[in-house]
Amino acid sequence: MAVTRAIEDAARRVGRDPASVRVIAVSKTVAPDRILAAAAAGFNAFGENRVQERQAKTEATAAVAASWHLIGPLQSNKARRAVELFDVIETVDSLELAERLGRIAGELRPGNRLSVLLQVNVDEDAAKAGFDPAALERDLPAILDLPGLAVDGLMTVGRLVETPELARPTFVALRTLAERLRTSHPGLGPALSMGMSEDYPIAVEEGATMVRIGRAIFGARPSVV
Ligand SMILES: *Cc1c(COP(=O)(O)O)cnc(C)c1O
């Protein structure tokens, strides 16, 4: 499959083990039968950006042995459903949301921490969600102390750019921030979720451990969703 090959090539260019990169197949707007086909083809992690959409597909995809990632913004009133429906929440963007998820995970799955990533707006782009880096640095110790959560690492959504190469500074910024934070906060996990259909080879070159790929796997989405 072209995506797998492109990841292998990108990893080799920089001396990384291709097995250190996990593909999150982004199945938003994709019907369950096509998710089942992708699972049969070997994908074992899927990303959805809306809690309701994941919920609607739960029954039809029950046979899929996969890890489900929430990759879209999470409103606090949907936090409980999200903990029930997802294995990884990639879009934790405030201390308050982290505290709420930690509390709910402690209730619903005691002894089994919920995996989360902290979304960072490394481009400091006003249009985008995520912690700004200074706020993350301030709130990180409190988040790492929450008993219900496993903070696997960081996630970012790159800005829309004309060519993939222009996304590189965003990926470098996330990796550099993660490296710096991990020296003083070893409880922060090593995951870096960055890169999408247009730019994932660049993200792999810059250290992505998860790439979130929709259109390059499933084809174009309907333009109105
Ligand atoms: C839709 C989406 C993706 C995948 O985008 P493609 O361009 O289809 O690969 C990745 N990350 C997030 C947060 C998304 O919403």
Short mmCIF file of N, CA and C and ligand atoms in Angstrom, two decimals, residues 26 28 71 155 157 196-197 212-215 221, ligand 1:
data_model
loop_
_atom_site.label_atom_id
_atom_site.label_comp_id
_atom_site.label_asym_id
_atom_site.label_seq_id
_atom_site.Cartn_x
_atom_site.Cartn_y
_atom_site.Cartn_z
N VAL A 26 -7.81 7.83 9.27
CA VAL A 26 -8.86 8.79 9.67
C VAL A 26 -10.14 8.48 8.90
N LYS A 28 -13.31 9.60 9.46
CA LYS A 28 -14.45 10.52 9.52
C LYS A 28 -15.12 10.56 8.15
N ILE A 71 -9.75 12.64 17.31
CA ILE A 71 -8.80 13.62 16.78
C ILE A 71 -9.43 15.00 16.59
N MET A 155 0.38 16.23 20.34
CA MET A 155 -0.25 16.18 19.02
C MET A 155 -0.35 17.60 18.48
N VAL A 157 -1.92 19.90 14.85
CA VAL A 157 -2.50 19.99 13.52
C VAL A 157 -1.74 21.10 12.81
N MET A 196 -0.54 14.64 8.07
CA MET A 196 -1.79 14.19 7.48
C MET A 196 -1.51 13.81 6.02
N SER A 197 -2.55 13.58 5.22
CA SER A 197 -2.34 13.05 3.87
C SER A 197 -1.32 13.83 3.04
N ARG A 212 -1.80 10.85 11.03
CA ARG A 212 -3.26 10.75 10.93
C ARG A 212 -3.65 10.93 9.47
N ILE A 213 -4.00 9.84 8.80
CA ILE A 213 -4.15 9.89 7.34
C ILE A 213 -5.56 9.49 6.95
N GLY A 214 -6.26 10.41 6.31
CA GLY A 214 -7.62 10.15 5.85
C GLY A 214 -7.65 9.94 4.34
N ARG A 215 -7.57 11.03 3.59
CA ARG A 215 -7.80 10.98 2.14
C ARG A 215 -6.82 10.08 1.40
N ARG A 221 -13.05 13.13 0.74
CA ARG A 221 -14.29 13.16 1.51
C ARG A 221 -15.32 14.02 0.79
C1 LIG B 1 -9.36 15.02 8.96
C2 LIG B 1 -8.18 15.05 9.84
C3 LIG B 1 -6.99 14.39 9.49
C4 LIG B 1 -6.80 13.64 8.19
O1 LIG B 1 -6.78 14.54 7.12
P1 LIG B 1 -6.43 14.02 5.64
O2 LIG B 1 -6.03 15.26 4.96
O3 LIG B 1 -7.67 13.40 5.11
O4 LIG B 1 -5.33 13.04 5.77
C5 LIG B 1 -5.95 14.43 10.38
N1 LIG B 1 -6.04 15.08 11.56
C6 LIG B 1 -7.16 15.73 11.92
C7 LIG B 1 -7.19 16.44 13.23
C8 LIG B 1 -8.26 15.74 11.08
O5 LIG B 1 -9.36 16.40 11.45
#
